[in-house]
Tab-separated table of C-alpha atoms and ligand atoms in Angstrom:
chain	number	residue	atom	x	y	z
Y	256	UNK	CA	105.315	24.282	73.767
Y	257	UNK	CA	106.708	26.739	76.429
Y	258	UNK	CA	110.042	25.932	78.076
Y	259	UNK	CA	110.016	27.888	81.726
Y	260	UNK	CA	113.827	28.782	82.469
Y	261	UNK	CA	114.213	30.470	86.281
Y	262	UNK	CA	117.828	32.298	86.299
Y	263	UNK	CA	117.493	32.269	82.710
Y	264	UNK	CA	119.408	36.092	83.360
Y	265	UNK	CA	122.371	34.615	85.137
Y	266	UNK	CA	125.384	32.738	83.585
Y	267	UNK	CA	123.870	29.388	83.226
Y	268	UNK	CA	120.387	30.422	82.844
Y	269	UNK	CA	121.042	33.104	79.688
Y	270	UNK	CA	123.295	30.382	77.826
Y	271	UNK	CA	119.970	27.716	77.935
Y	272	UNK	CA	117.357	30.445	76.990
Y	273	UNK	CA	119.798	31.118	73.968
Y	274	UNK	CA	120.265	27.313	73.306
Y	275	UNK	CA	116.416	27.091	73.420
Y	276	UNK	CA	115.666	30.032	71.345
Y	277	UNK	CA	118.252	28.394	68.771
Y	278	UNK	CA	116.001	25.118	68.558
Y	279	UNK	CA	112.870	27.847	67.456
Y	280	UNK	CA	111.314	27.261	71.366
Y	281	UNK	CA	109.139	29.200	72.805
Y	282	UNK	CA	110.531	30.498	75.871
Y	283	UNK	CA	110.046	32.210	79.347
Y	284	UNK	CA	112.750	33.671	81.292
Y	285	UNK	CA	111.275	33.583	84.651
Y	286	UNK	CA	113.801	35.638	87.411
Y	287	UNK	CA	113.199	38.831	89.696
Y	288	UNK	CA	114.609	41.383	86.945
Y	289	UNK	CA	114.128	41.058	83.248
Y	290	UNK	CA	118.263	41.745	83.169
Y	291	UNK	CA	119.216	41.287	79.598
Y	292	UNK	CA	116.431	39.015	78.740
Y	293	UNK	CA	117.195	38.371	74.588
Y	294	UNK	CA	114.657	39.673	71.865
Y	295	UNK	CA	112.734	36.014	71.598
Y	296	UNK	CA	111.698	35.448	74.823
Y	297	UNK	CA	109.480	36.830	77.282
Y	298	UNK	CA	109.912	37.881	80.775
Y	299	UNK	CA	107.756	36.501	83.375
Y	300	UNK	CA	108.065	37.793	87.343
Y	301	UNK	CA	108.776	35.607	90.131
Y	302	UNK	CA	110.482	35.008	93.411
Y	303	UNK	CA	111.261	31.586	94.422
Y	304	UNK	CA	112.038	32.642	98.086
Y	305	UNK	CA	108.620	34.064	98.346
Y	306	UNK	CA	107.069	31.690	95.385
Y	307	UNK	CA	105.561	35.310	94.059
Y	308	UNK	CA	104.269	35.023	90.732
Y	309	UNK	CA	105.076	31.347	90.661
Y	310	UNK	CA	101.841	29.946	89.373
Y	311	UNK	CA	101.601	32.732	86.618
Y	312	UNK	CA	104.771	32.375	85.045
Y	313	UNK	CA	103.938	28.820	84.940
Y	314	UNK	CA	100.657	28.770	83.310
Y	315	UNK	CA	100.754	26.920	79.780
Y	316	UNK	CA	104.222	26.010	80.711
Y	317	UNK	CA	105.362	22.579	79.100
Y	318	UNK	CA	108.599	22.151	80.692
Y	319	UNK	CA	111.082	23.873	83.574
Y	320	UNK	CA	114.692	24.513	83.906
Y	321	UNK	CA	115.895	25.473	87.021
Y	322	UNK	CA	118.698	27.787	86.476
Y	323	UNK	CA	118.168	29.791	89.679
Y	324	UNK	CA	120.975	30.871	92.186
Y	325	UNK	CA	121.929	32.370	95.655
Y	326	UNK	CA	125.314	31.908	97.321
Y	327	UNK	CA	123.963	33.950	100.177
Y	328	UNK	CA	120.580	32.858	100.198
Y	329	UNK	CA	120.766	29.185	99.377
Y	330	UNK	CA	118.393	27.127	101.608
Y	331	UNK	CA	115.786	30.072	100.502
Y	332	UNK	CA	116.684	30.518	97.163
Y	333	UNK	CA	117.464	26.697	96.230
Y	334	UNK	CA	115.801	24.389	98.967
Y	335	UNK	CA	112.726	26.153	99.831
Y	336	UNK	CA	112.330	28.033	95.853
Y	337	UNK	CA	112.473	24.157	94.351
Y	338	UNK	CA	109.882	23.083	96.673
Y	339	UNK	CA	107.647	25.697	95.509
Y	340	UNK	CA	108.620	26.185	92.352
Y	341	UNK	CA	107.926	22.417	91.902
Y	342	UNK	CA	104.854	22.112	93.516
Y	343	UNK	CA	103.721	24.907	91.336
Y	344	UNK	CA	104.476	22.854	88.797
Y	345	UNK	CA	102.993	19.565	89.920
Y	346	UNK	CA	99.839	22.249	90.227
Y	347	UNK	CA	99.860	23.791	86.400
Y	348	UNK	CA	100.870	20.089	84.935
Y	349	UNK	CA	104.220	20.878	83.677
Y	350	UNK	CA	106.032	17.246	82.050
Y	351	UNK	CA	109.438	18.170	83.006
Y	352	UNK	CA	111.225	19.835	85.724
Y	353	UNK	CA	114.780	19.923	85.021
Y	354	UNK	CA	117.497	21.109	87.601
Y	355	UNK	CA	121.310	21.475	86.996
Y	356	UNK	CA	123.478	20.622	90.373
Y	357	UNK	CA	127.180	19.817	90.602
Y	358	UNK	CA	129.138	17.290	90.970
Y	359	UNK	CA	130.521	15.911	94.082
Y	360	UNK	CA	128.290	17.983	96.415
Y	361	UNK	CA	127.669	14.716	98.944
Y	362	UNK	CA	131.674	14.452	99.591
Y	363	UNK	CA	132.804	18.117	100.018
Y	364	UNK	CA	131.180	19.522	103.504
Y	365	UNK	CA	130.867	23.299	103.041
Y	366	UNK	CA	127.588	25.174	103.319
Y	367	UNK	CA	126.602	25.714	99.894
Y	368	UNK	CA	127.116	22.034	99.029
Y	369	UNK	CA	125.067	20.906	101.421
Y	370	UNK	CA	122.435	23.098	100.196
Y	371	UNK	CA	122.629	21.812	96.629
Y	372	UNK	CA	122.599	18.479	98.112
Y	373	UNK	CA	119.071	19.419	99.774
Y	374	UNK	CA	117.741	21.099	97.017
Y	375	UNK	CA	118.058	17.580	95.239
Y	376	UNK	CA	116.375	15.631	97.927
Y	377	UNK	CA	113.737	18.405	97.904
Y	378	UNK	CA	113.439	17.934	93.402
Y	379	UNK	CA	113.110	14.141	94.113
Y	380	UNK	CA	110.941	14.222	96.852
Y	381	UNK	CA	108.253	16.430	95.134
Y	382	UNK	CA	105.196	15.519	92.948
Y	383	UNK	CA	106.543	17.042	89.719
Y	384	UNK	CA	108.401	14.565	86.767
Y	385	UNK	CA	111.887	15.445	87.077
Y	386	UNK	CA	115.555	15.502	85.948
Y	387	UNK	CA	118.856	16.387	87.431
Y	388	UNK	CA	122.107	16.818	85.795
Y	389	UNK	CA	125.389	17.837	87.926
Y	390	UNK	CA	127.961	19.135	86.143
Y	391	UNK	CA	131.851	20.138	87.231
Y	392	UNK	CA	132.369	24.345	87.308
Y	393	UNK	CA	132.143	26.698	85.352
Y	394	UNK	CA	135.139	28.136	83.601
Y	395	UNK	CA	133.295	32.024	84.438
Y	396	UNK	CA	133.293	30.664	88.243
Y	397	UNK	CA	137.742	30.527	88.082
Y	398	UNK	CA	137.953	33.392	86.094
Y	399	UNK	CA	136.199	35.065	88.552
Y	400	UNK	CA	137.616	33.412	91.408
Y	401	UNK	CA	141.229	34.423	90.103
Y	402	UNK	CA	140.472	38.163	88.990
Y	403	UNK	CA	138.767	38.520	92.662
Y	404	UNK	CA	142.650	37.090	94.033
Y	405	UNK	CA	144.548	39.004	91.643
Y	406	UNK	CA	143.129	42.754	92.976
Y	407	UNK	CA	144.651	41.428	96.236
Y	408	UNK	CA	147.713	40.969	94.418
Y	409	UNK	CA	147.735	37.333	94.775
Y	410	UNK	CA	147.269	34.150	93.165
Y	411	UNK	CA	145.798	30.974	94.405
Y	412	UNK	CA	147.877	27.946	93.749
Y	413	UNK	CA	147.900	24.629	95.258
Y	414	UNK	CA	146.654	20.813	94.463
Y	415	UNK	CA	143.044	21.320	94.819
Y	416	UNK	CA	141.421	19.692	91.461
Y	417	UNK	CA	138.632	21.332	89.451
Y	418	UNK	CA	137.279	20.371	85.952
Y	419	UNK	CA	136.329	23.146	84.399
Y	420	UNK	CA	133.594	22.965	82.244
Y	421	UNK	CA	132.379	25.929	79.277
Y	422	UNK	CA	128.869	26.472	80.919
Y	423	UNK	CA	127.857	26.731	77.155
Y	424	UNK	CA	127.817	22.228	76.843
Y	425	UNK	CA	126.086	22.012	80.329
Y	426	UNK	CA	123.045	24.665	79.242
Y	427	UNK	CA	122.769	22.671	75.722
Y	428	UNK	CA	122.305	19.031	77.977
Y	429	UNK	CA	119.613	21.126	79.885
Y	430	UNK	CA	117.821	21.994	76.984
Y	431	UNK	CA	118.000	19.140	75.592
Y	432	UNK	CA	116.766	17.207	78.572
Y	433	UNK	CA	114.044	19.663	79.069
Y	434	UNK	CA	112.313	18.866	75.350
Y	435	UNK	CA	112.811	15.240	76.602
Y	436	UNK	CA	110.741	13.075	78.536
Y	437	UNK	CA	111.991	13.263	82.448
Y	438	UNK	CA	114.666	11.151	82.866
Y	439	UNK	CA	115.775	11.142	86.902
Y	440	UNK	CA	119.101	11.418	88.004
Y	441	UNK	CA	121.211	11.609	84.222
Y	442	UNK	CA	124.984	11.168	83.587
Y	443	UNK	CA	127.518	13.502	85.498
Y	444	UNK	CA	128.786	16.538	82.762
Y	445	UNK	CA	132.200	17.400	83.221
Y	446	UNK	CA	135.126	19.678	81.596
Y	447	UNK	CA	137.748	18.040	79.194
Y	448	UNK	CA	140.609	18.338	81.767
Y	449	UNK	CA	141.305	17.342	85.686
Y	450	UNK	CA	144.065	20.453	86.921
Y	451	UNK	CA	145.639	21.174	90.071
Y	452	UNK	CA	144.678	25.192	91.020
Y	453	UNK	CA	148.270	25.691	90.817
Y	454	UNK	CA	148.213	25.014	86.657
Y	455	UNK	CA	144.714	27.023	86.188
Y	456	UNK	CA	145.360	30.424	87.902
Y	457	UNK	CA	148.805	29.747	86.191
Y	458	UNK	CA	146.973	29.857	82.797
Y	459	UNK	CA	144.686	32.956	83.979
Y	460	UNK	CA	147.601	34.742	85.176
Y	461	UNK	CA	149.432	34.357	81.370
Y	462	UNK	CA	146.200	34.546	79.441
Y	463	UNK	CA	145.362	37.803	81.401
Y	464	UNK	CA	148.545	39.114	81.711
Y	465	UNK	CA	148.391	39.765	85.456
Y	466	UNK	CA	151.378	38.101	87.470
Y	467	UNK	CA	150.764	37.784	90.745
Y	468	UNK	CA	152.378	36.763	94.128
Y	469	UNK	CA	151.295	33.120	94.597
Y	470	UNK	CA	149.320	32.007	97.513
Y	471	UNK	CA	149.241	28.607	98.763
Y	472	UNK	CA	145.475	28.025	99.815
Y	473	UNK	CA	145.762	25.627	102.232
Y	474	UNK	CA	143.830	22.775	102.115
Y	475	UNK	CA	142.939	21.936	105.614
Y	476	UNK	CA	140.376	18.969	107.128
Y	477	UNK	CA	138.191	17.036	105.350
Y	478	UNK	CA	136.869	19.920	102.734
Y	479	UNK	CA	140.564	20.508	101.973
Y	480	UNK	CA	141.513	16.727	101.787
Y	481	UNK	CA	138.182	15.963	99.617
Y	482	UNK	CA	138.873	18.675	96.737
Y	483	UNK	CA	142.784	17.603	97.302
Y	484	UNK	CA	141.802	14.135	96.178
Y	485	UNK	CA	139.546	15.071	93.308
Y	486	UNK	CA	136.142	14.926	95.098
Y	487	UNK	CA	134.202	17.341	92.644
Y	488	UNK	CA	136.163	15.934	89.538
Y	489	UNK	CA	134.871	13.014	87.357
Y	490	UNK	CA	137.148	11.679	84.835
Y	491	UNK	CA	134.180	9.567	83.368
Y	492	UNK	CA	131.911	12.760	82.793
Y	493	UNK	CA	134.860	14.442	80.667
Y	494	UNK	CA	133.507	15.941	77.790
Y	495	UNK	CA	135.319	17.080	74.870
Y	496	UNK	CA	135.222	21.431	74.675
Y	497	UNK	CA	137.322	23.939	75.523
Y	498	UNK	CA	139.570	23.716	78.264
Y	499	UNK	CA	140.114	26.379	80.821
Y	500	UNK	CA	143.164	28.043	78.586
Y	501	UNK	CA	141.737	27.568	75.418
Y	502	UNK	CA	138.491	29.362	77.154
Y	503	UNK	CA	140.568	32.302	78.137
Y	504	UNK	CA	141.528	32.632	74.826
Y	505	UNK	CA	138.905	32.480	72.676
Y	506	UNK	CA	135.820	32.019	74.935
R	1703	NAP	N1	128.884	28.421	88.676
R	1703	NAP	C1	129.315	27.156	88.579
R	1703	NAP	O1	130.522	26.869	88.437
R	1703	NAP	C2	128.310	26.028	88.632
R	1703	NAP	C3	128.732	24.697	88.382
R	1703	NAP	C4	127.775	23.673	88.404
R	1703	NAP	C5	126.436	23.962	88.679
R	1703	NAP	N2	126.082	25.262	88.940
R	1703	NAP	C6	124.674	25.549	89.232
R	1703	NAP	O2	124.139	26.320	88.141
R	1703	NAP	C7	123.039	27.100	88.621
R	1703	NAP	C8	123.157	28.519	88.067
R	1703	NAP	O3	124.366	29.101	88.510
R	1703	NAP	P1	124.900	30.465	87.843
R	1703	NAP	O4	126.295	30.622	88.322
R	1703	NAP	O5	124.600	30.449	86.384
R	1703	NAP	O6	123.955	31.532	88.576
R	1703	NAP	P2	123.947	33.135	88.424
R	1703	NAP	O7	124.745	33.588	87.263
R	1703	NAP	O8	124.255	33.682	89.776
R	1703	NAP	O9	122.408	33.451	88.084
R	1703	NAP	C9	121.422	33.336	89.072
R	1703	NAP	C10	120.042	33.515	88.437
R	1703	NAP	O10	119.055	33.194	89.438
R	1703	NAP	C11	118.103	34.276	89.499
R	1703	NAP	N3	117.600	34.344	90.876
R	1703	NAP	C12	118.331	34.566	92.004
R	1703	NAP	N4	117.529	34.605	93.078
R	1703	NAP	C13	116.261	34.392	92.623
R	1703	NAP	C14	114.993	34.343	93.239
R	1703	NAP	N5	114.832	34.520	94.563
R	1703	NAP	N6	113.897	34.103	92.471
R	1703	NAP	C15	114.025	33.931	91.129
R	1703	NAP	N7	115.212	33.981	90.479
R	1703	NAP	C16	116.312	34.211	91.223
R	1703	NAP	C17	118.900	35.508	89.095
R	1703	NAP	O11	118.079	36.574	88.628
R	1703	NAP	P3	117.484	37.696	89.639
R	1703	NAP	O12	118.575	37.988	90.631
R	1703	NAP	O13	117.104	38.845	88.771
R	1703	NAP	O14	116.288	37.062	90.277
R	1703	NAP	C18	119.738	34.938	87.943
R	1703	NAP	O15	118.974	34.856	86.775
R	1703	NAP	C19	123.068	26.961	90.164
R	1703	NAP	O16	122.119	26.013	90.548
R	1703	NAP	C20	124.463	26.438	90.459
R	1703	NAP	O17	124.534	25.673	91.645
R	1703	NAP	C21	126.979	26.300	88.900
């Protein structure tokens, strides 16, 4: 049995082909460059925003996870590369077609959001089997987020929540759900702890040694008022892991 993970090169992607590879799967990592693809697995070509090499990489495939991303290119990359990728799938009989999307997309209007919201619609509206899981952020996405702030010499405080999540849990549910039969729409994922921005880049500046100025992002309209209030947070999808400090340090 061949599990089919596209992105399985980027953050997510890499930590489910691993997961997989741990459970003795076979396993494709199907992206545009073989990028650090592990001894194990084997690299197959494709391009969802052109659907290149699609039905290739998918031959003999048993299952799909859908690890692919674009903040640029979304609606290409995401809305248009899940319809293809998962009609090729409906075409070359694959059981499973499992896609990771985050939580709170349908109450936070900014662009990328509403992509992820329409590359659901576009999973649930094809002819493959399918399951979703949405999960809270990554604890790479704030470190990121902070070092980016921090060569400005600043860092971003203020009451917007995140959960933070070690992407390591969401790629093992993936993995999981993709050597299970397809389940829909399954419980919400999130990281152990709710924080205001202010406490997290507070914990990246100590952890990291970099003090910064602070910077009050301001949190403006409705986008500002929905991540103010929680919006991409779920207390009930907590799971137990590494917070974002304990991350920092030994992540
Ligand atoms: N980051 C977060 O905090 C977070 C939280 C919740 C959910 N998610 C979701 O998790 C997923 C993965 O995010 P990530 O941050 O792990 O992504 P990432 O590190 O940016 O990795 C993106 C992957 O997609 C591949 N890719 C990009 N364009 C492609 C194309 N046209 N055709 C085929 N492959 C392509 C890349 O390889 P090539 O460039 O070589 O093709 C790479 O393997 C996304 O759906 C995202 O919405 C992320």
């Amino acid at each position: 049995m061949t599990v089919a993970v596209v992105g399985g090169t980027g953050t997510l992607g890499s930590l489910v082909v691993a997961d997989l590879l741990g459970r003795g799967e076979r396993v494709a990592v199907l992206s545009r460059r073989p990028t650090g693809v592990p001894a194990g697995a084997e690299h197959r070509h494709v391009d969802l925003t052109t659907g290149a090499g699609l039905d290739l990489a998918l031959d003999g495939v048993h299952a799909v996870v859908d690890a692919a991303n674009s903040q640029k290119g979304a609606k290409e990359t995401l809305v248009e590369g899940t319809r293809r990728l998962a009609a090729a799938g409906a075409r070359a009989g694959v059981a499973n077609h499992v896609t990771i999307s985050i939580v709170g997309i349908d109450l936070v209007p900014m662009s990328y959001y509403k992509a992820k919201l329409a590359q659901e619609e576009a999973l649930a509206a094809s002819e493959v089997p399918w399951t979703l899981l949405r999960a809270t952020q990554f604890h790479q996405l704030l470190d990121s987020a902070f070092a980016a702030a921090a060569r400005f010499g600043v860092r971003p405080t203020g009451e917007v929540k995140v959960q933070p999540i070690d992407p390591a849990i969401v790629a093992g549910r993936l993995a999981e759900a993709s050597l299970a039969a397809p389940a829909g729409r399954l419980p919400d994922v999130g990281g152990p702890r709710v924080q205001t921005l202010t406490e997290l880049s507070g914990a990246w500046a100590t952890a990291r040694g970099k003090r910064r100025l602070p910077l009050r992002v301001p949190a403006w309209g409705k986008m500002g008022k929905a991540l103010t209030a929680g919006a991409i947070c779920d207390e009930r999808a907590a799971t137990p892991g590494q917070d974002f400090e304990e991350w920092l340090r030994h992540g």
